[in-house]
Amino acid sequence: MSEQTQPTPGQLRRVVVASVIGATIEWYDFFLYGIVAGIVFNKLYFPVDDPVVSTLLAYTTFAIGFVARPLGGVIFGHFGDKIGRKNMLVMTLMIMGVATVLIGLLPTYDQIGMAAPILLLLLRIAQGIGIGGEWGGAVLMAYEYAPKEKRGFYASLPQIGLAIGLCLASGVTALASIMPDEQFMAWGWRIAFVASILLVAIGLYIRLKILETPEFAKVKATQSEAKIPFVDLIQQYPKNIILGMGARYIDGVFFNVFAVFSIVYLSKYVEVPRTTALWLVTLAAFTMIFAIPFFGRLSDKWGRPKTYAIGAFLLALCAFPAFMMMSTGNTILIALALVIPLGIVYAMCYAPEAALFADLFDARVRYTGISFVYQFSGIFASGITPIIATYLIDKNGGNPWYLCGYVVFAALVSMFSAMAIRGPQAKPR
């Protein structure tokens, strides 16, 4: 396909399917670690006398994955802007899949001592590098293939991979949790990690069949590639980078509070069975699958900044009522407290996010730009959120109100950042 040729509907469908499946695999692998960290890794790989300390240590390795993500974003973004999007996506899928399978086979602290947490940390870093390059490439394939007036909708479709990946990760863990706790801790949790190899094989088969995006093909044909994309990015787009990272704040905070930490909160502080908490998060993730394309299409009509800002404001309104409902211990109220904020309202931010960030940069540095904005901000927006949540609730005697205040603060920062992005095609200074 030459740069002048418009993609056919069939080509666009293949790209979207490849992006969704690849993103699903990557997020499944990544979230699986986050879900298991607070219920398995804290006991098997960080066995200390204080359960709060062991949980914090387990979540620290969770955070390390987010620290590694900007490195992956810069590396794969550089070559994605120099060589092409497709090849980088194949590599990221391989890195992520191999690391996840090896986590499932890793001996425990009792078996190999300090080598166990060290190896776990290294594999988590590999996961972070893989997902750091994956997200930007996956959404760009859909964004750059789509008609300009429908880019919000098509770029939102790979975002469904987050919901499906979370749905699979929490659902598989919930199924494994049905077995006796002794068996689950001994080997049951490992099944979900090792099973990743099947998903990776499917993803590689599909990704090897797609073509490069028309926009990047045009960059190659005109030989207008950036010499060092990251340098051009920092020099030409400083304001867009800052606004993008500010908008990203509530995405990382809200998701990790409601999809990751809520499982620990419900099982430890509200004494809801772990399996029940996992199934309720799975229900919220399933709902999100349908909400994301709806809000993606809405962002093409309203504009990405407006849609995102309204979503961030609504998330601020959700925090306190949701945790009040969760603290009751009533299953129906807990379900509503997860499904409505996480499954529906959160999607109003997450759906237009890919196109919002892609709009900020031109094709020469777009892979590097959206990867850096998403992954670097993820260190403080996502990676340390479970640690902050654990600390705030423990210091407040199990009450979640300090944590809710933190969520509101993040939402307001993101709302004002999105409002400052002028128009759907923000320009460099």
C-alpha atoms as one frame of an Amber mdcrd trajectory, in Angstrom:
protein
   0.000   0.000   0.000   1.558   3.290  -1.055   1.323   6.447   0.964  -1.287
   7.831  -1.430  -3.600   4.843  -1.128  -6.405   5.069   1.385  -6.798   1.987
   3.601  -9.652  -0.293   2.615 -12.319  -1.202   5.186 -10.824  -4.693   5.339
  -7.355  -3.350   6.105  -8.748  -1.066   8.799 -10.618  -3.978  10.390  -7.466
  -6.139  10.470  -5.471  -3.341  12.063  -8.137  -2.761  14.712  -8.391  -6.476
  15.516  -4.608  -6.778  15.732  -4.391  -3.729  17.995  -7.191  -4.885  20.296
  -5.860  -8.432  20.648  -2.297  -7.291  21.192  -3.339  -4.684  23.752  -5.510
  -7.275  25.523  -2.558  -9.623  25.895  -0.239  -6.916  27.150  -2.728  -5.582
  29.699  -3.686  -9.087  30.825  -0.048  -9.802  31.604   0.497  -6.469  33.333
  -2.682  -6.443  35.426  -2.275 -10.037  36.447   0.845  -8.992  38.328  -0.958
  -6.104  40.036  -3.860  -8.290  41.146  -1.637 -11.078  42.484   0.917  -8.737
  44.115  -1.247  -7.922  47.130  -2.587 -11.446  47.727   0.264 -13.797  46.705
   3.613 -12.102  46.123   3.579 -10.378  49.510   3.504 -13.822  51.157   5.621
 -15.950  48.804   8.332 -13.498  47.762   8.408 -10.871  50.540   7.681 -12.817
  53.742   8.191 -10.332  56.598   6.530 -10.249  60.014   4.479  -7.117  59.332
   1.776  -7.798  56.691   1.565  -4.098  55.803   5.310  -3.992  55.097   5.189
  -7.160  52.986   2.283  -5.742  50.974   4.151  -2.472  50.461   7.210  -4.399
  49.252   5.085  -6.388  46.804   3.505  -3.194  45.499   6.968  -1.661  45.181
   7.829  -4.253  42.541   4.478  -3.399  40.960   5.599   0.248  40.865   8.990
  -0.684  39.390   7.157  -1.882  36.290   5.820   1.632  35.830   9.295   3.109
  36.300  10.544   0.838  33.502   7.699   1.796  31.179   9.086   5.222  30.144
  12.352   3.479  29.201  10.408   1.089  26.995   8.386   3.980  25.610  11.496
   5.960  24.648  13.328   2.938  23.186  10.450   1.550  21.145   9.111   5.022
  20.401  12.509   5.973  18.924  12.649   2.988  16.613   8.905   3.144  15.957
   9.382   6.683  14.639  12.533   5.704  12.726  11.770   2.193  11.427   8.036
   1.731  11.766   5.205   0.838  14.126   4.635  -2.795  13.141   8.069  -4.286
  13.918   8.149  -2.698  17.346   4.760  -4.174  18.213   5.990  -7.689  17.458
   9.000  -7.191  19.732   7.008  -5.749  22.634   4.582  -8.662  22.536   7.433
 -11.167  22.729   9.135  -9.398  25.644   5.925  -9.122  27.639   4.824 -12.703
  27.018   8.131 -14.339  27.916   8.479 -12.301  31.123   4.955 -13.206  32.250
   5.412 -16.946  31.659   8.705 -16.898  33.581   6.981 -15.199  36.541   4.564
 -18.114  36.601   7.494 -20.552  36.806   9.573 -18.590  39.337  10.547 -20.418
  42.585   9.513 -18.768  45.862  11.557 -17.162  48.638  11.427 -20.380  50.677
  12.907 -22.296  47.731  15.744 -20.056  46.530  15.975 -17.262  49.104  16.775
 -13.684  48.086  17.172 -14.724  44.455  13.366 -15.051  44.251  12.412 -11.373
  44.861  15.406 -10.213  42.783  14.364 -12.318  39.781  10.760 -11.215  40.255
  11.928  -7.619  40.156  13.916  -8.183  36.935  10.977  -9.873  35.235   8.711
  -7.022  36.327  11.150  -4.577  34.735  10.981  -6.592  31.505   7.178  -6.404
  31.663   7.382  -2.650  32.114   9.706  -2.192  29.138   7.402  -4.286  26.968
   4.196  -2.461  27.856   6.067   0.845  27.607   6.464   0.323  23.889   3.246
  -1.585  23.313   0.569   0.934  24.180   1.786   3.732  21.903   2.232   1.464
  18.912  -1.101  -0.296  19.341  -3.190   2.863  19.510  -1.208   4.547  16.723
  -1.924   1.703  14.314  -5.658   2.357  14.729  -5.339   6.159  14.949  -3.188
   6.567  11.831  -5.251   4.150   9.733  -8.590   5.754  10.649 -10.341   8.618
   8.795  -9.529  11.874  10.570 -13.138  12.539  11.523 -13.374   9.116  13.239
 -10.003   8.930  14.961 -11.468   9.271  18.437 -13.622   6.200  17.878 -11.009
   4.008  16.208  -8.220   4.959  18.618 -10.533   4.049  21.486 -10.934   0.480
  20.236  -7.434  -0.697  21.299  -8.292   0.840  24.686 -10.842  -1.950  25.020
  -7.792  -4.187  25.467  -7.386  -2.703  28.946 -10.921  -3.716  29.904 -10.678
  -7.181  28.353  -7.223  -7.717  29.847  -8.441  -6.738  33.309 -11.540  -8.864
  32.837  -9.424 -11.898  31.944  -6.813 -11.283  34.656  -9.312 -10.822  37.489
 -11.615 -13.518  36.129  -8.875 -16.148  35.802  -7.572 -15.264  39.273 -11.105
 -15.518  40.662 -11.519 -18.966  39.127  -8.199 -20.076  40.585  -9.256 -18.667
  43.962 -12.137 -21.145  44.089  -9.665 -23.908  44.935  -8.528 -24.321  48.558
  -6.256 -21.493  49.684  -3.324 -23.857  50.220  -3.486 -25.076  46.621  -4.040
 -21.573  45.257  -0.949 -20.275  47.038   1.111 -23.329  46.092   0.407 -23.500
  42.355  -3.061 -22.247  41.403  -2.021 -18.626  40.841   0.726 -19.776  38.461
  -1.755 -21.095  35.889  -2.868 -17.593  34.919   0.723 -16.520  34.201   1.799
 -19.586  32.227  -1.429 -19.499  30.168  -0.210 -16.216  28.702   1.888 -18.168
  26.190  -1.257 -19.175  24.297  -2.427 -15.572  24.019   0.995 -14.433  22.811
   1.018 -17.028  20.023  -2.360 -15.785  18.761  -1.278 -12.163  18.965   1.957
 -12.727  17.040   0.137 -14.589  14.274  -2.247 -11.662  13.719   0.312  -8.873
  14.046   2.671 -10.358  11.480  -0.082  -9.987   8.856  -0.718  -6.241   9.152
   0.913  -3.446   7.131   2.621  -0.231   8.216   0.384   2.809   8.760  -0.215
   5.189   5.820   0.967   8.231   7.792   4.288   6.678   8.735   4.702   5.302
   5.214   4.418   8.904   4.016   7.081  10.026   6.514   9.404   7.302   5.190
   8.661   8.115   1.565   9.481  11.797   2.052  12.521  10.937   4.213  11.281
  13.328   6.894  11.968  11.077   9.892  13.247  12.828  13.009  16.963  12.207
  13.508  16.507  11.747  17.268  12.729  11.746  17.949  13.033  12.246  21.705
  15.205  15.350  21.313  12.802  16.862  18.771   9.920  16.031  21.077  11.411
  17.830  24.086  12.470  20.865  22.044   9.264  21.367  20.055   6.444  20.146
  22.303   7.200  21.018  25.973   3.754  22.483  26.695   1.930  19.572  25.083
   3.996  17.087  27.082   3.133  18.791  30.384  -0.576  19.073  29.581  -0.702
  15.462  28.413   0.918  14.205  31.608  -1.405  16.329  33.711  -4.442  14.923
  31.917  -3.119  11.392  32.395  -2.964  11.770  36.201  -6.533  10.726  37.039
  -6.431   7.831  34.580  -3.620   6.118  36.481  -4.831   7.038  39.969  -8.478
   6.116  39.508  -7.846   2.865  37.691  -5.303   1.564  40.190  -7.436   2.542
  43.173 -10.626   0.957  41.843  -9.326  -1.965  39.768  -6.198  -3.000  41.696
  -6.226  -1.694  45.263  -9.983  -2.154  45.771  -9.484  -5.936  45.826  -7.106
  -5.633  48.782  -9.308  -3.020  50.474 -12.463  -5.108  50.183 -10.865  -8.377
  51.282  -8.742  -6.927  54.115 -10.707  -4.001  55.550 -14.317  -4.794  54.610
 -13.818  -8.575  54.918 -15.444  -9.334  51.589 -14.323 -12.736  50.218 -11.438
 -12.287  47.803 -13.240 -14.228  45.086 -16.270 -11.933  45.379 -14.108  -8.828
  45.080 -12.378 -10.249  42.008 -15.674 -11.089  40.317 -17.056  -7.605  40.970
 -13.963  -5.995  39.423 -14.403  -8.385  36.499 -18.012  -7.185  36.105 -16.845
  -3.568  36.047 -14.203  -4.404  33.442 -16.808  -6.192  31.315 -19.042  -3.111
  31.430 -16.117  -0.950  30.351 -15.761  -2.965  27.128 -19.025  -1.438  25.882
 -18.579   2.015  27.409 -15.199   2.707  25.776 -16.323   2.749  22.108 -19.397
   4.803  23.067 -17.277   7.556  24.610 -14.701   7.237  21.836 -17.375   8.058
  19.282 -18.704  10.829  21.509 -15.238  12.424  21.577 -15.359  12.790  17.785
 -18.479  14.918  18.229 -17.645  16.845  21.402 -13.882  17.062  20.961 -11.313
  15.073  22.917 -10.352  17.742  25.524 -13.974  18.520  26.426 -14.969  14.876
  26.751 -11.914  14.110  28.867 -12.382  17.117  31.159 -16.025  16.249  31.851
 -15.029  12.660  32.566 -12.340  13.775  35.036 -14.836  16.014  36.854 -17.328
  13.150  37.158 -14.601  10.873  38.528 -13.934  13.443  41.260 -17.619  13.266
  42.194 -17.516   9.447  42.332 -14.697   8.907  44.838 -16.361   9.479  48.223
 -19.785   7.942  47.401 -18.145   4.841  45.896 -16.032   4.095  48.973 -18.974
   4.803  51.265 -20.886   2.128  49.375 -17.948  -0.289  49.447 -17.474   0.139
  53.184 -21.001  -1.180  53.851 -19.983  -4.700  52.846 -23.238  -5.090  50.904
 -22.507  -6.971  47.688 -25.035  -5.083  45.564 -23.785  -1.697  46.754 -20.174
  -2.747  46.187 -21.071  -3.860  42.670 -22.618  -0.460  41.949 -19.607   1.275
  43.539 -17.295  -0.466  41.077 -19.384  -0.837  37.918 -20.616   2.766  37.672
 -17.362   4.654  38.443 -14.896   2.167  36.917 -16.975   0.493  34.238 -18.749
   3.593  32.902 -17.463   6.957  34.171 -13.782   6.046  33.945 -14.320   5.065
  30.294 -15.242   8.679  29.541 -11.605   9.576  30.192  -9.901   6.437  29.002
 -11.732   6.172  25.663 -10.618   9.508  24.134  -7.198   9.443  25.826  -5.262
   7.770  22.988  -6.513  10.175  20.323  -6.159  13.129  22.732  -2.453  12.371
  23.180  -1.872  11.461  19.521  -3.397  14.816  18.497  -0.620  16.554  20.431
   2.220  15.444  18.120   2.942  15.104  14.403   3.728  11.727  12.824   7.508
  12.252  12.949   7.599  12.030  16.744   4.125  10.711  17.565   5.123   7.212
  18.737   7.765   8.698  21.049   5.453  11.506  22.149   2.403   9.532  23.209
   4.546   6.775  24.742   6.513   9.254  26.837   3.451  11.188  27.990   1.542
   8.033  28.902   4.392   6.028  30.412   6.430   8.688  32.229   3.356  10.125
  33.918   2.394   6.545  34.794   5.190   6.429  37.382   3.370   8.804  39.728
  -0.139   8.421  38.294  -0.234   4.611  38.366   2.875   2.959  39.737   2.930
   4.415  43.236  -0.849   4.623  43.667  -1.266   1.217  45.423   1.581   2.202
  47.781  -0.051   5.569  48.515  -3.434   3.893  48.960  -2.033   1.300  51.388
  -0.261   3.994  53.390  -3.215   6.417  53.546  -5.714   3.781  54.625  -3.360
   2.197  57.175  -2.576   5.623  58.698  -6.292   6.417  58.896  -7.183   3.223
  60.734  -8.710   1.510  57.725 -10.873   4.472  56.688 -10.613   5.400  52.989
 -11.363   9.129  53.215  -7.789  10.376  52.841  -7.501   8.164  49.776 -10.716
   9.611  48.353  -9.300  13.097  48.815  -6.223  12.078  46.856  -8.432  10.792
  44.017 -10.343  14.086  43.918  -7.086  16.056  43.777  -5.817  13.961  40.838
  -9.130  14.375  39.009  -9.063  18.157  39.305  -5.469  18.336  38.042  -6.476
  16.276  35.010  -9.631  18.263  34.371  -7.779  21.588  34.233  -4.975  20.062
  32.129  -7.461  18.754  29.568  -9.269  22.099  29.473  -5.953  23.816  28.664
  -5.457  21.672  25.553  -6.743  23.949  22.797  -8.685  22.078  20.153  -8.390
  18.497  18.918  -5.244  19.231  16.877  -2.962  20.964  19.402   0.096  22.509
  17.774   3.686  22.786  19.025   4.852  26.126  20.289
